[in-house]
Coordinates of C-alpha atoms and ligand atoms in Angstrom, one line a residue:
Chain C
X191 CA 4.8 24.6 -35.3
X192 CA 7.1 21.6 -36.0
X193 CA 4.7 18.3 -35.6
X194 CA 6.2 15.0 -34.6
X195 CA 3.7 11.3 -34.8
X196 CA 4.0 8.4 -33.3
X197 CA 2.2 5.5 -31.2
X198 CA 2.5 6.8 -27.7
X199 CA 3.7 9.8 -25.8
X200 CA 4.7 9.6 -22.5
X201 CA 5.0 12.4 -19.7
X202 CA 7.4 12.3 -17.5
X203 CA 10.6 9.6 -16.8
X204 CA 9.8 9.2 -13.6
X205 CA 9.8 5.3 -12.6
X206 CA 6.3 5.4 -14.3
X207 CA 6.6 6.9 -17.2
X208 CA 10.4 4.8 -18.1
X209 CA 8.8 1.4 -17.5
X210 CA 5.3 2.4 -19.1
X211 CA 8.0 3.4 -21.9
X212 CA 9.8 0.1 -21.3
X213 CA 7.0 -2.4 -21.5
X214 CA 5.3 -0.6 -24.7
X215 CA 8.8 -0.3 -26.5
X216 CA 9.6 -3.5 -26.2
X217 CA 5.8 -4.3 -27.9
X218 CA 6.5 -3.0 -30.6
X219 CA 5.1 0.3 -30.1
X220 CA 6.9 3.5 -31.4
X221 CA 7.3 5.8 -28.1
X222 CA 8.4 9.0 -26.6
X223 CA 9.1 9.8 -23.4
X224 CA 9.1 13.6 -22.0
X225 CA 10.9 14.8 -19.5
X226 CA 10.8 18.7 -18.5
X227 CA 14.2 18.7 -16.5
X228 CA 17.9 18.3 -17.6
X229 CA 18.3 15.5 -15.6
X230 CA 16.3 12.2 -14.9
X231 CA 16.2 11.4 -11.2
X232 CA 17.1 15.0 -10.8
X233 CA 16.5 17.0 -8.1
X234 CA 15.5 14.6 -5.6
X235 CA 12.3 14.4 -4.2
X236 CA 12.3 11.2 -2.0
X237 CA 13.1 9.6 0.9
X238 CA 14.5 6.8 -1.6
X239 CA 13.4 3.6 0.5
X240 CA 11.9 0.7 -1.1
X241 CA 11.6 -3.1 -0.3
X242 CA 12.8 -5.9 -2.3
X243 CA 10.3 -8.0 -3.9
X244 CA 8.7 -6.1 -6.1
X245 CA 12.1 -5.2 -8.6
X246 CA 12.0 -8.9 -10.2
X247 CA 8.4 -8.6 -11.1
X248 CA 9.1 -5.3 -13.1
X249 CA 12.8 -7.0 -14.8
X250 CA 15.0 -5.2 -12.4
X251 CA 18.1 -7.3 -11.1
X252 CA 19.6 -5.3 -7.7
X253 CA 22.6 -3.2 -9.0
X254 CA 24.7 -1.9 -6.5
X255 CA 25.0 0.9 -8.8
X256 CA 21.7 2.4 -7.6
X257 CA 21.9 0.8 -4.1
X258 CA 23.0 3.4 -1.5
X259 CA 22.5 1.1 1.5
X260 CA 21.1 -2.0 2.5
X261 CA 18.2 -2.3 5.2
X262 CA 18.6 -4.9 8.3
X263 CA 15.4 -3.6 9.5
X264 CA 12.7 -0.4 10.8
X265 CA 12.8 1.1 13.9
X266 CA 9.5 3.0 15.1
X267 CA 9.7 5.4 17.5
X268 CA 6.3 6.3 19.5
X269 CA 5.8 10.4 20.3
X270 CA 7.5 9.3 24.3
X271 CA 10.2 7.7 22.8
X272 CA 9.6 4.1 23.3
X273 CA 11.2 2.3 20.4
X274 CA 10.1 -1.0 18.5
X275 CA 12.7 -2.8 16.2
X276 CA 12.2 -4.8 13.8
X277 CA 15.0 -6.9 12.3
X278 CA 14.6 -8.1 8.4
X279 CA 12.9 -11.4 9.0
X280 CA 10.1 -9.3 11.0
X281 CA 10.0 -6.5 9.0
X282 CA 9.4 -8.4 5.7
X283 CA 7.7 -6.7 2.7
X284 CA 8.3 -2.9 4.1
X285 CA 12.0 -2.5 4.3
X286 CA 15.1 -3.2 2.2
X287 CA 17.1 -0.8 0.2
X288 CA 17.8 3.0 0.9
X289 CA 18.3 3.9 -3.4
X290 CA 20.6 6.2 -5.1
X291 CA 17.1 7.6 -6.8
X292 CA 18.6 9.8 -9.1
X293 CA 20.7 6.4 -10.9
X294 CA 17.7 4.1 -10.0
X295 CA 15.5 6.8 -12.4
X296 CA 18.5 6.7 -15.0
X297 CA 18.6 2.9 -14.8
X298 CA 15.1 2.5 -15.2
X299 CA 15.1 5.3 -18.6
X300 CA 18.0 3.4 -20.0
X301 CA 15.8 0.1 -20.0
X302 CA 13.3 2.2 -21.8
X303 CA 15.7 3.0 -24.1
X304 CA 17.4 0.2 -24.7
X305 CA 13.7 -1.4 -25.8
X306 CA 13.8 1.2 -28.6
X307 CA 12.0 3.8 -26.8
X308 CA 12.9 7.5 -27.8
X309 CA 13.5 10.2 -24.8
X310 CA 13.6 13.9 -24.8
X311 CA 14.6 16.1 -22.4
X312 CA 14.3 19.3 -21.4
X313 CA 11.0 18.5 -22.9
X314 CA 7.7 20.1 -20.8
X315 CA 4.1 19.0 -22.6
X316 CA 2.0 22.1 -22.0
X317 CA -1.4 20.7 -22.9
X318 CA -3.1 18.1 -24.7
X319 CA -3.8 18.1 -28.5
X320 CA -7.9 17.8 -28.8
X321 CA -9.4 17.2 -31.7
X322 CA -13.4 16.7 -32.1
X323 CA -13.2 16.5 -28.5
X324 CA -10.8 13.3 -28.5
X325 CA -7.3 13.5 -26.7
X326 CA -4.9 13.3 -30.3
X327 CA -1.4 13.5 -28.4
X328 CA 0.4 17.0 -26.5
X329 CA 1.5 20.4 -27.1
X330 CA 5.3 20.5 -25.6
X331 CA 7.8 23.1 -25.0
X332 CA 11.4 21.3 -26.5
X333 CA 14.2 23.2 -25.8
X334 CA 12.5 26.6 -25.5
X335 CA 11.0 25.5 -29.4
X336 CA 7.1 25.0 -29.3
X337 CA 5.9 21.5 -30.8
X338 CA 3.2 19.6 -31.3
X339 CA 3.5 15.8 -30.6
X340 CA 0.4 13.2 -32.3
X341 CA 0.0 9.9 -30.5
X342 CA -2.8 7.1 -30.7
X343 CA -2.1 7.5 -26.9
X344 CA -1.0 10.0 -24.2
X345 CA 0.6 8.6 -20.6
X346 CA 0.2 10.7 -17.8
X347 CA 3.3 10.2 -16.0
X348 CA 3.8 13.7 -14.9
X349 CA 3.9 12.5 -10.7
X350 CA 2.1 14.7 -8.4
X351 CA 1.6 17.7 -10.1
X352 CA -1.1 15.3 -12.5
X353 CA -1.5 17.7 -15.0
X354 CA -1.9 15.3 -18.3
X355 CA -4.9 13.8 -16.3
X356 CA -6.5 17.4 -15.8
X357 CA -5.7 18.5 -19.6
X358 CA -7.7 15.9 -20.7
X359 CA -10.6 16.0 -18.1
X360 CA -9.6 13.5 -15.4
X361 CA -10.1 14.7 -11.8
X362 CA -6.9 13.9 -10.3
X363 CA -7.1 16.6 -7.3
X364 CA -7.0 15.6 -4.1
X365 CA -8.2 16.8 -0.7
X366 CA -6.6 18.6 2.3
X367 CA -6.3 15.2 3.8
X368 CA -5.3 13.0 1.3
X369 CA -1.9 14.9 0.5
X370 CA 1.3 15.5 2.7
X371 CA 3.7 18.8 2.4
X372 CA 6.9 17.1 2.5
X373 CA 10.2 18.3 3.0
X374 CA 14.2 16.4 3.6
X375 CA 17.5 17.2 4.1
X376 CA 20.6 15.2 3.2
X377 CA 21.9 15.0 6.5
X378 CA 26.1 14.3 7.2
X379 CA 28.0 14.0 10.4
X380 CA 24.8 12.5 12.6
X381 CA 24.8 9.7 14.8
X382 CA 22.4 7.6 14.2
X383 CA 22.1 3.5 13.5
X384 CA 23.6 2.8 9.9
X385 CA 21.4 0.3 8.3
X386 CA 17.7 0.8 10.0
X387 CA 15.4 3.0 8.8
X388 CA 13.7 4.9 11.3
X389 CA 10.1 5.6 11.9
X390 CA 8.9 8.6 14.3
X391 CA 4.9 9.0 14.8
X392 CA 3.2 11.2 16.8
X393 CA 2.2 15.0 16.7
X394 CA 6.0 15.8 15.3
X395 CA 4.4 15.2 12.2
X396 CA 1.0 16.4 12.4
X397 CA -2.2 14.6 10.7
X398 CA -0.8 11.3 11.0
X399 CA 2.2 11.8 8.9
X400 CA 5.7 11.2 10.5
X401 CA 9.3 11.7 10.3
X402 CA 11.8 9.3 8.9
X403 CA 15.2 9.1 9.0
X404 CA 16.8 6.8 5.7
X405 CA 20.3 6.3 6.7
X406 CA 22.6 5.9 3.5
X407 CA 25.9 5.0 5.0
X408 CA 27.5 5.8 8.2
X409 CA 26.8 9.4 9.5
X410 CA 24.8 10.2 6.5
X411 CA 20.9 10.0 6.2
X412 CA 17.7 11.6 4.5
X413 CA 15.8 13.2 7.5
X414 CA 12.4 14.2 6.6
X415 CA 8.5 15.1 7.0
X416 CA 5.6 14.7 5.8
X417 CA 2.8 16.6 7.5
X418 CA -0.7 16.4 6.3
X419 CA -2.2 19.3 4.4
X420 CA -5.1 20.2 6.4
X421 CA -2.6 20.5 9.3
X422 CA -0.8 22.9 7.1
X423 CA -1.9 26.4 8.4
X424 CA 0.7 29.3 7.3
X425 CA 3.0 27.9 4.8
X426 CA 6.9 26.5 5.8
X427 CA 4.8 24.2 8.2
X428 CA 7.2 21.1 6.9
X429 CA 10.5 23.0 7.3
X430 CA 9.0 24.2 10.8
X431 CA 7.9 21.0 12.4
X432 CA 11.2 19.2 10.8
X433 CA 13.7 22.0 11.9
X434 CA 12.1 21.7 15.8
X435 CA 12.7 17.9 15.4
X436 CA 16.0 18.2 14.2
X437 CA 16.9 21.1 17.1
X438 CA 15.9 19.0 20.2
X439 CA 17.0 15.4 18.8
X440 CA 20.9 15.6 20.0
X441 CA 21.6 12.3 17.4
X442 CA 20.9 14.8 14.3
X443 CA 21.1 18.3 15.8
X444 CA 25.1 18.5 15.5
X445 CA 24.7 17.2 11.6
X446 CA 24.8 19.8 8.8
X447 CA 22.4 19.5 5.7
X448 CA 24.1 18.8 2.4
X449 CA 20.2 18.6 0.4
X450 CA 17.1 20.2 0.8
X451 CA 14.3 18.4 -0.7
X452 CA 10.7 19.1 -1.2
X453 CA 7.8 17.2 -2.7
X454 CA 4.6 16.0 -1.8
X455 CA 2.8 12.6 -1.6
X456 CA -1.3 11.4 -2.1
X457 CA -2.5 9.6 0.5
X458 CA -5.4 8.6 -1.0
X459 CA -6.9 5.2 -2.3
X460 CA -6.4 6.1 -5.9
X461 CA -8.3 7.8 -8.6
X462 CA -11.5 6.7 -9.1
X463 CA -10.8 7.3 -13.0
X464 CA -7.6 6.5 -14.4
X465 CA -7.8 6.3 -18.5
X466 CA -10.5 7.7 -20.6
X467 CA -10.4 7.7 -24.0
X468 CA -6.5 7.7 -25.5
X469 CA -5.3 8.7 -22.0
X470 CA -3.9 6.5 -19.3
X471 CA -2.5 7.3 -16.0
X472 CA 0.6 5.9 -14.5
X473 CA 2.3 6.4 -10.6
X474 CA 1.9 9.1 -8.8
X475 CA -0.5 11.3 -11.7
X476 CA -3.0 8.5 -11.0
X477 CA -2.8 8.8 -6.7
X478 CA -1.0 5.6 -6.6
X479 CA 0.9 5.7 -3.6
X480 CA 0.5 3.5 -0.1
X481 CA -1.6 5.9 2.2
X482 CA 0.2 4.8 5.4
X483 CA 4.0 4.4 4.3
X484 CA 3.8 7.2 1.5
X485 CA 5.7 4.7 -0.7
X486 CA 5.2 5.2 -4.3
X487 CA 7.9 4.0 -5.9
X488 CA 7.0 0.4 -6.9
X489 CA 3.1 1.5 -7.6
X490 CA 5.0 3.6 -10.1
X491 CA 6.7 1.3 -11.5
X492 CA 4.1 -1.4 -11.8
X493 CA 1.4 0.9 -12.7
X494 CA 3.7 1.7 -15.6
X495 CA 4.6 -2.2 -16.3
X496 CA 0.4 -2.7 -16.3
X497 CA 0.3 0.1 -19.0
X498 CA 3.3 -0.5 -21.6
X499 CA 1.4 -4.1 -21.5
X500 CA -1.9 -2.9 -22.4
X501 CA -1.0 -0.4 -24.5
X502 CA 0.8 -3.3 -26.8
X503 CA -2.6 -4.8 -27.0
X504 CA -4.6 -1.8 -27.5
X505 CA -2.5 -1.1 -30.7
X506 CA -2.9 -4.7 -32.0
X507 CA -6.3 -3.8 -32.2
X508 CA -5.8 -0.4 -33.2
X509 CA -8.3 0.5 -30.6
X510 CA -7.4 3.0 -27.7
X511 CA -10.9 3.9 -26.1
X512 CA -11.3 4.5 -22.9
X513 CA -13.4 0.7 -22.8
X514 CA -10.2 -0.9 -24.3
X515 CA -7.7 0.9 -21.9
X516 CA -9.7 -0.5 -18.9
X517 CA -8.3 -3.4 -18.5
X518 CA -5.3 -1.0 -17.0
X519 CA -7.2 -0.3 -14.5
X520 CA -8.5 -3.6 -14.4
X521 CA -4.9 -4.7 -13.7
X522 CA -3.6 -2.5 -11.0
X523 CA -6.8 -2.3 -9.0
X524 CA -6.8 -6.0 -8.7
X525 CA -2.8 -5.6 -7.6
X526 CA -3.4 -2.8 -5.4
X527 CA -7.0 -1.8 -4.6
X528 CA -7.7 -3.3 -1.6
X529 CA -4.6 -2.7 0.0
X530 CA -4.6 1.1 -0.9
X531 CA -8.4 0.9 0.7
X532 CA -7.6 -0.5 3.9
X533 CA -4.3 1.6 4.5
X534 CA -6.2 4.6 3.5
X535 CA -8.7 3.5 6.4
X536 CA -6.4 2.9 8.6
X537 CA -4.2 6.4 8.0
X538 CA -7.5 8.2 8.0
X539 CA -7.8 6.6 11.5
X540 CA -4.3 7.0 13.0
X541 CA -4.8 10.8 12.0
X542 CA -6.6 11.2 14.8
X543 CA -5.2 9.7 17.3
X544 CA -3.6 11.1 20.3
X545 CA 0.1 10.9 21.3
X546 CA -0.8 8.5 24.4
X547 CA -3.0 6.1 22.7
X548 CA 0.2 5.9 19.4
X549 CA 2.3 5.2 22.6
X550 CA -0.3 2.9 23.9
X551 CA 0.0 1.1 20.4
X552 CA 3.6 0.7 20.2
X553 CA 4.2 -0.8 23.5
X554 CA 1.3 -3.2 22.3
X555 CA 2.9 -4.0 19.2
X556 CA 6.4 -4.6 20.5
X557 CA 4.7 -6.5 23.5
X558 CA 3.4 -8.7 20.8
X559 CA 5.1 -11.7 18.9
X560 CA 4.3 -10.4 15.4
X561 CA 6.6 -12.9 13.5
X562 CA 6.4 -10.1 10.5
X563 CA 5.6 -7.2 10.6
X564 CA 3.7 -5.2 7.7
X565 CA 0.6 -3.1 8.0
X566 CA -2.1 -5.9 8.0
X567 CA 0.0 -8.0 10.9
X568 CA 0.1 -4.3 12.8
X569 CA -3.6 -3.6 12.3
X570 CA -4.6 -7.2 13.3
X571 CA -2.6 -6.4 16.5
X572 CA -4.3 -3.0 17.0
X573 CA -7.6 -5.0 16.8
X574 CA -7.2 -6.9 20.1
X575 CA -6.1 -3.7 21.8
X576 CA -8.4 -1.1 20.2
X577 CA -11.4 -2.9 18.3
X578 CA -12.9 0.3 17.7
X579 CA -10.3 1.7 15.9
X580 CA -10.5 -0.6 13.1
X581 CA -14.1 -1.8 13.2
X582 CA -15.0 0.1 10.0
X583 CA -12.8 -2.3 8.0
X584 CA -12.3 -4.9 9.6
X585 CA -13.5 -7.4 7.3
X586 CA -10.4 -5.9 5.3
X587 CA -8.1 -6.9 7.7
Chain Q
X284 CA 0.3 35.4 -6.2
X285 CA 3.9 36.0 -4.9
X286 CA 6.7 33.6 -5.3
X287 CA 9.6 34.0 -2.7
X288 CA 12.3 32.5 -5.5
X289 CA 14.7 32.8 -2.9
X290 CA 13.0 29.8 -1.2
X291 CA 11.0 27.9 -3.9
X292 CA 12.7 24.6 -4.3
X293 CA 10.5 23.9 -7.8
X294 CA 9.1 20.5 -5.8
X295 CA 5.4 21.2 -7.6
X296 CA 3.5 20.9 -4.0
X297 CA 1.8 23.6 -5.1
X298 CA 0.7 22.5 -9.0
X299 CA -0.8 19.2 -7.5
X300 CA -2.7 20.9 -4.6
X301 CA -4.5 23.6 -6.6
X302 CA -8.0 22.2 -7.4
X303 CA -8.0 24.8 -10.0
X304 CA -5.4 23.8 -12.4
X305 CA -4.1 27.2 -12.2
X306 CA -0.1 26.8 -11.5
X307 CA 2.2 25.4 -13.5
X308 CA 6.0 24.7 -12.8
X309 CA 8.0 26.2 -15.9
X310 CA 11.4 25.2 -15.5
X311 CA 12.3 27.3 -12.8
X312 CA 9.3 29.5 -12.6
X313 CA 5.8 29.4 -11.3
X314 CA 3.2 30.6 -13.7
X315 CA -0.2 31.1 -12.4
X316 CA -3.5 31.3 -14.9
X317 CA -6.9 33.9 -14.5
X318 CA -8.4 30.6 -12.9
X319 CA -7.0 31.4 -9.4
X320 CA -9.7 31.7 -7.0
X321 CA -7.1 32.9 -4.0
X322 CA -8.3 29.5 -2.2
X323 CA -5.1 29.7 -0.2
X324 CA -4.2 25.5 -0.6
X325 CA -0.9 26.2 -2.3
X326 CA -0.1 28.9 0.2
X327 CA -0.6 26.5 3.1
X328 CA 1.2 23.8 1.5
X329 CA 4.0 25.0 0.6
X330 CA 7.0 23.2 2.5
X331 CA 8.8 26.0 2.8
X332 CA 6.6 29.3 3.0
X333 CA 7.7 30.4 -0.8
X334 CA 4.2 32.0 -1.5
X335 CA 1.7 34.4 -1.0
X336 CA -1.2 36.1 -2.4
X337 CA -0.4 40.1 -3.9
X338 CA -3.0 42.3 -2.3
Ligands
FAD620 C1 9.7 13.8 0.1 C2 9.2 12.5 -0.5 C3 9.7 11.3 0.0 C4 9.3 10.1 -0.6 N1 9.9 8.9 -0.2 C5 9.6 7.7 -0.8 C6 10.2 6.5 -0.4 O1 11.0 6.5 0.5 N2 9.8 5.4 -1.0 C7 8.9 5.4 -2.0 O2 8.6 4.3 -2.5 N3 8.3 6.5 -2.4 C8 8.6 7.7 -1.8 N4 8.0 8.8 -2.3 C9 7.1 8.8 -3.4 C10 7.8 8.6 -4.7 O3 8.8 9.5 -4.8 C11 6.8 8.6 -5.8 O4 5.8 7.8 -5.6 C12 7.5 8.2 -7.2 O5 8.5 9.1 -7.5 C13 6.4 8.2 -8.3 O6 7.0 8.0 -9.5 P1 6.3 8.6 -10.8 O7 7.1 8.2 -11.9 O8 4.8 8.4 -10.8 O9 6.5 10.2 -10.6 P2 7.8 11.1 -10.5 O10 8.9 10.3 -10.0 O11 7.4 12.3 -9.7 O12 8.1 11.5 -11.9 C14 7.3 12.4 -12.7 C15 8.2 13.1 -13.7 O13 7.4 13.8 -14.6 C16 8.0 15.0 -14.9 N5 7.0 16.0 -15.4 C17 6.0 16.5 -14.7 N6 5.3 17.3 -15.4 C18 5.8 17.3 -16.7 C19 5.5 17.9 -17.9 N7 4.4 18.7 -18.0 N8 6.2 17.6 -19.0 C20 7.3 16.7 -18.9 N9 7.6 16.1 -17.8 C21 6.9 16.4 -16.7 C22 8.7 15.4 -13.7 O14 9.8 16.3 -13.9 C23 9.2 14.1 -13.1 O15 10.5 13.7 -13.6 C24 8.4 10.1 -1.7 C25 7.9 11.3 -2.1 C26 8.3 12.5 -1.6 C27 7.7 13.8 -2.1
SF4_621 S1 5.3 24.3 -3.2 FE1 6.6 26.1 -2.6 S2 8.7 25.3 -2.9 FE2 7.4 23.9 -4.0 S3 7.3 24.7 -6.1 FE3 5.5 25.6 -5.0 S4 6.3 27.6 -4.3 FE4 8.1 26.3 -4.8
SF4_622 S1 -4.8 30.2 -4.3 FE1 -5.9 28.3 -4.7 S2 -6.7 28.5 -6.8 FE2 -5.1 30.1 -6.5 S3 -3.2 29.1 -7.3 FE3 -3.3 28.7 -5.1 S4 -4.3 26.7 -4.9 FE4 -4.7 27.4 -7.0

């Protein structure tokens, strides 16, 4: 078996994985990124909105490249219909681009290269190298040739699946209720508002998931579901719950489907455990996506950012235990922890709720003055309305 | 376990939801280990119905 060294291997160029790749390239560090398909940022599988802010803090400038459309704000639709907008000022933090994900993912690999890292694709790691019971780099499938790849460290960037993680004994699976069963289509030829992305809550998305409609230019949008899994009885239960919505909505039911995507999200707080010894976890492999929105994309990203920097210190020191890799997770739980908490709180809450008390809600929240509005604004409005509802966490609000 | 190709759209729903590590997404193709313990979670959350279990 052909053996390749060097300081760290990274699986999977998702955002993770490319800026993990990014950040320790440009330390110094001699890296190789994975990638199992032919194409990075190919096939979709999201719903390609993000907000702004974040890009600067990961070196991203706003390319109109990888820009499909720009946001002027959310609308949420409550299960009766009553509608809530939001314009930009309001809507702050959660809205601002609808991506071209599959150039976004490109743009993000080129950086990695650029910094020196190497990629290879059509490259699948099939297990982790162990040696005296220490993680020692992975086992990969390259082209249909079997290889062996020897790193100080491994990143699990392999998304949902989280396989890496498993290989080398981390628990990264998930319950029933802490995953959705998504599924999108492209939609053309609809009719519905050109730059606001569009919310729908309410029992046409079972478990507290909902359906969102991403528009990316005029007549053209990513329609989509995520239902949770322990509402998922039969299998197809994402294509059925989407295709009803799409059949009695007369805006999208005229509209033919140019992409079918599938995919799932965590909507949990996190893994509790996210390195061990020469492994780290990065983006979706470590559960690092917002429980209420779904959004992963930056959590990727800066997950990844966190990593490539520790990493470049770990090998100054020559010292990748899992005590050394810590301060990873050290960095994005102080970043991310508590809001992950209190949004996983709060979905775990709005699971169960009823279709007239989420219409209660909206009313209440577009009867409000919310000057912006993000989840912690939303919740403190909630509050007034339904204390119990968020007495369990309160003190995170 | 059964694998509808016809549907499958190779999303991986079904690697990250089995607790037993037993699927794995080759490429194209689904390959399932001895691990299996027919629990049903990737059945259920498959977005599009693409598998069963083989009687
Ligand atoms: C339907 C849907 C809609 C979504 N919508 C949004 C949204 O609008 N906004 C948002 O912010 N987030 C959204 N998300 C979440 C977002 O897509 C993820 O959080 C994000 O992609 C995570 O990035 P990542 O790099 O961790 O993983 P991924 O982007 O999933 O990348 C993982 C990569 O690893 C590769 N890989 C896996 N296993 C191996 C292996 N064994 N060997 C080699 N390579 C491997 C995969 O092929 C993949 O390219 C959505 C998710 C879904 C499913
Ligand atoms: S969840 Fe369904 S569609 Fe997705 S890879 Fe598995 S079998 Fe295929
Ligand atoms: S039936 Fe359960 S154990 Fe078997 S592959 Fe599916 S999820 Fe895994």
């Amino acid at each position: 078996m052909q053996t390749y060294e060097c300081d760290i291997v990274i699986v999977g160029a998702g955002p993770a994985g490319s800026v993990a790749a990014k950040y320790a390239a440009e330390g110094g560090l001699d890296v190789v990124l994975l990638e199992k398909r032919a194409e990075i940022g190919a096939p979709l599988r999201c719903a390609e909105g993000i907000s702004k802010k974040w890009l600067s803090e990961i070196g991203m400038e706003p390319d109109p490249k990888w820009i499909s459309a720009e946001m002027d704000g959310a609308i949420i639709v409550s299960p009766s219909g009553h509608t809530f907008k939001l314009d930009e000022s309001q809507a702050g933090n959660e809205v601002g681009y609808v991506l071209e994900r599959h150039l976004f993912d490109k743009a993000l690999a080129e950086q990695a290269s650029k910094a020196g890292a190497k990629i290879w694709l059509r490259t699948a790691a099939t297990g982790v190298i162990k040696e005296d019971g220490l993680v020692t780099g992975v086992y990969a499938n390259r082209m249909g040739e079997k290889i062996a790849i020897r790193a100080d460290c491994v990143v699990g960037a392999d998304g949902f699946e989280s396989q890496v993680g498993r290989w080398a004994g981390i628990d990264t699976t998930l319950d029933l209720t802490d995953m959705c069963s998504c599924l999108q289509y492209r939609m053309v030829n609809i009719d519905v508002e050109p730059n606001y992305c569009e919310f729908v809550l309410g029992s046409a998305a079972p478990g507290g998931g909902y359906v969102w409609i991403f528009p990316k230019g005029k007549g053209i949008a990513n329609v989509g579901i995520g239902v949770q899994g322990s509402k998922c009885k039969s299998g197809a239960d994402a294509k059925y719950y989407l295709d009803k919505f799409i059949n009695e909505d007369p805006r999208l039911n005229k509209g033919a489907v140019l992409e079918i995507v599938g995919g799932a999200v965590s909507t949990c707080p996190g893994l509790e455990e996210t390195v061990t010894d020469n492994v780290v976890l990065v983006g979706d492999a470590a559960r690092l996506i917002d429980p209420i929105t779904g959004g992963g994309i930056c959590h990727a990203a800066r997950s990844g950012m966190y990593a490539g920097k520790v990493l470049t210190e770990c090998a100054k020191k020559g010292d990748f235990s899992k005590e050394a890799l810590s301060t990873y997770e050290k960095m994005w739980r102080d970043k991310m922890e508590d809001k992950l908490w209190r949004n996983w709180m709060a979905k775990e809450k709005f699971a169960a709720l009823s279709d007239e008390v989420l219409d209660d809600l909206v009313l209440a929240i577009k009867e409000s003055d919310i000057s912006e509005v993000n989840v912690y604004n939303l919740l403190k409005v909630i509050k007034e309305k339904y204390p119990d509802l968020v007495a369990e966490f309160e003190d995170m609000i | 376990m059964k694998v509808v190709y016809e549907k499958c759209l190779h999303c991986g729903c079904c690697v990250g939801s089995c607790k037993q590590n037993a699927i794995y997404l080759n490429d194209y193709i689904l390959e399932f280990n001895d691990a299996c313990n027919r629990c049903r979670r990737c059945i259920k959350i498959c977005p599009v119905g693409a598998l069963s279990l083989e009687e």
